[in-house]
C-alpha positions as MATLAB code, in Angstrom:
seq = 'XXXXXXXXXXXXXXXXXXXXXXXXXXXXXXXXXXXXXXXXXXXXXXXXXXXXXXXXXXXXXXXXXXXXXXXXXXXXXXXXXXXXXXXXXXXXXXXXXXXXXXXXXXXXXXXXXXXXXXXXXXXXXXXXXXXXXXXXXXXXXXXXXXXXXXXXXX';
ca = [
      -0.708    7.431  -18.338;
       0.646   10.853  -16.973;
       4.744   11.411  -16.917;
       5.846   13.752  -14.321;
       8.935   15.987  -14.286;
      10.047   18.462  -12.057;
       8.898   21.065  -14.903;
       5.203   19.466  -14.817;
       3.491   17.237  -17.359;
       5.796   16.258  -20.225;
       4.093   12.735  -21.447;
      -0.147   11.678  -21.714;
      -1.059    8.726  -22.990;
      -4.737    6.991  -22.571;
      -4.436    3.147  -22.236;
      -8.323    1.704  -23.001;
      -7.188   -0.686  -20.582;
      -8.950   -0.888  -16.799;
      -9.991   -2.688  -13.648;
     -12.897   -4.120  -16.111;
     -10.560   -6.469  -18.086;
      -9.795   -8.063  -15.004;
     -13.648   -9.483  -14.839;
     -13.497  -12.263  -17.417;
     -10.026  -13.314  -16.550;
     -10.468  -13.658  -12.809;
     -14.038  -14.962  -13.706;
     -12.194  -17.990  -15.458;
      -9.408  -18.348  -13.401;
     -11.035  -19.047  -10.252;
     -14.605  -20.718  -11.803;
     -16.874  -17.893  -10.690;
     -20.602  -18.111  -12.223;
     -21.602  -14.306  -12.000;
     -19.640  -10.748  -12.962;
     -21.369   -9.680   -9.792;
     -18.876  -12.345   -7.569;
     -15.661  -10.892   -9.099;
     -16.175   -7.230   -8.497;
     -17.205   -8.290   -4.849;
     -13.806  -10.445   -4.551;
     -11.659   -7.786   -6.322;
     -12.891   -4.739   -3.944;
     -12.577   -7.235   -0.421;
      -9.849   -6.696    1.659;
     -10.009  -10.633    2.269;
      -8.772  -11.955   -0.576;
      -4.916  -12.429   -1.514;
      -3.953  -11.314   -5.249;
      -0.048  -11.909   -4.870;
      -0.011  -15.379   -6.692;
      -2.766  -14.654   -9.531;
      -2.119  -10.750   -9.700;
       0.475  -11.246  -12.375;
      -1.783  -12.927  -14.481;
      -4.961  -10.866  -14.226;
      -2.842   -7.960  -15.206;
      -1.335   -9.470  -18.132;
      -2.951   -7.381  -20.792;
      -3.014   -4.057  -18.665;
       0.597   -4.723  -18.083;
       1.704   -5.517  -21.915;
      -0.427   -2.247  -22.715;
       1.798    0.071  -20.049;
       5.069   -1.707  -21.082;
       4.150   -0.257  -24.541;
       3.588    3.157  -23.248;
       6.328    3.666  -21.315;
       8.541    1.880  -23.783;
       7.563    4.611  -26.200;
       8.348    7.046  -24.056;
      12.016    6.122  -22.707;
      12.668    5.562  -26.794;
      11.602    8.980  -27.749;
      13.236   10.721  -24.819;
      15.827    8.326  -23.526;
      14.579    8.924  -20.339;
      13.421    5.796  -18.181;
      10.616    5.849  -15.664;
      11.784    5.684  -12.107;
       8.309    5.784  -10.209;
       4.867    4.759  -11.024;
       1.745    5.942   -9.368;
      -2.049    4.932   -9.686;
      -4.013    7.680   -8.334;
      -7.453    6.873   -8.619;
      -6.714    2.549   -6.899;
      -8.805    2.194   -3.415;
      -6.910    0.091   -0.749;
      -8.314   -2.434   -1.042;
      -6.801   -2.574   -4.993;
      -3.604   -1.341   -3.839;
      -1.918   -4.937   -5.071;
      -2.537   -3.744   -8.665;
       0.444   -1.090   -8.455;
       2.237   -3.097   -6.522;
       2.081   -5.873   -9.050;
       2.503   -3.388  -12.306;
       5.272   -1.906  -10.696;
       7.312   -4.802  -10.249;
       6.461   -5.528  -13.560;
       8.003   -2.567  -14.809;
      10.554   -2.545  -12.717;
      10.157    0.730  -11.026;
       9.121    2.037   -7.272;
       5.722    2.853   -6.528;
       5.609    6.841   -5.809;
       6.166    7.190   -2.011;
       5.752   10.883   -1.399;
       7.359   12.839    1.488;
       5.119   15.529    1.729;
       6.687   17.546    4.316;
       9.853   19.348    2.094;
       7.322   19.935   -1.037;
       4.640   21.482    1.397;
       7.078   23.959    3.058;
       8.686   25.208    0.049;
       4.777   25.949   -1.293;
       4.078   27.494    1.950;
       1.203   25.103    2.391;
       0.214   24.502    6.287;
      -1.972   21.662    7.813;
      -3.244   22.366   11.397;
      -1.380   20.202   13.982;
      -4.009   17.647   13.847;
      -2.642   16.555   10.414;
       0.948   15.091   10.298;
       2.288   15.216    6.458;
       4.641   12.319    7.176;
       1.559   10.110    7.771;
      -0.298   10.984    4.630;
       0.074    8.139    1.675;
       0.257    8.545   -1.864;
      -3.219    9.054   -2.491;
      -3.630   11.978   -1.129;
      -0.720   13.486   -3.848;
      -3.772   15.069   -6.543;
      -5.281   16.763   -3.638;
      -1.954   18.263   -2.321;
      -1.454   19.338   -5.576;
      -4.213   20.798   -6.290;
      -3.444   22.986   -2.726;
      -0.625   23.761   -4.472;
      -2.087   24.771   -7.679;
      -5.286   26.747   -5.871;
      -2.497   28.226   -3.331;
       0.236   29.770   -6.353;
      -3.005   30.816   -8.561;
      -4.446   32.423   -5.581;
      -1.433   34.460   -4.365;
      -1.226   38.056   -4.891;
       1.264   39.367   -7.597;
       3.973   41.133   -6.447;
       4.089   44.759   -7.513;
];
């Protein structure tokens, strides 16, 4: 878990928690005979997660709550977005579900402000306003490569 301020990182935690807890309880809950079946259900498109996602993310969920509780405690700050960088599509229901969980908005960037006050360009076949969340590590690594890169003034 990675807390962002406007000043940069200010919170890390690692939560041994992932996508492979999910196995044995979605395993159970819907009577599947092979590992194989569930990591083929959870990465379809197909299949609807709404009703069961809540309880397959039980444990990740208690785990994040403990986190983040820790973290509005010590700075009595509380989170307002949550973002999952690293989720394909097709596992997008797992920040939906954790985030209503912790009762915060899932990070819905607008990158076209940030980009202009970084001087960052796309050619006019890219349109910022379409881009989604997950493209937010690469843009900021743009920004990173692009204020790094920049000559000093003299």
């Amino acid at each position: 878990l990675v807390v962002l301020e406007s000043t940069g990182v200010t919170f890390t935690r690692k939560i041994d928690l992932g996508l492979d807890s999910l196995t044995p309880v979605l395993q159970k809950k819907l009577n599947l005979s092979k590992p194989e079946l569930v990591s083929k259900l959870l990465f379809a498109k197909t299949f609807d997660f709404s009703e069961i996602g809540p309880d397959l993310l039980k444990d990740l969920g208690k785990e994040i709550e403990s986190v983040t509780g820790f973290y509005e405690a010590h700075t009595g700050q509380a989170l307002g977005q949550i973002y999952f960088s690293l989720l394909p599509e097709s596992l997008s229901w797992v920040g939906e579900t954790l985030a209503k969980r912790l009762s915060v908005e899932t990070v819905r960037p607008n990158y076209g402000p940030w980009l202009k006050t970084k001087n960052i360009q796309f050619g006019t076949a890219i349109d910022p306003s379409s881009l989604e969340a997950k493209w937010l590590s690469v843009i900021a690594l743009m920004d990173t490569f692009n204020t790094h890169s920049a000559p000093k003034p003299s």
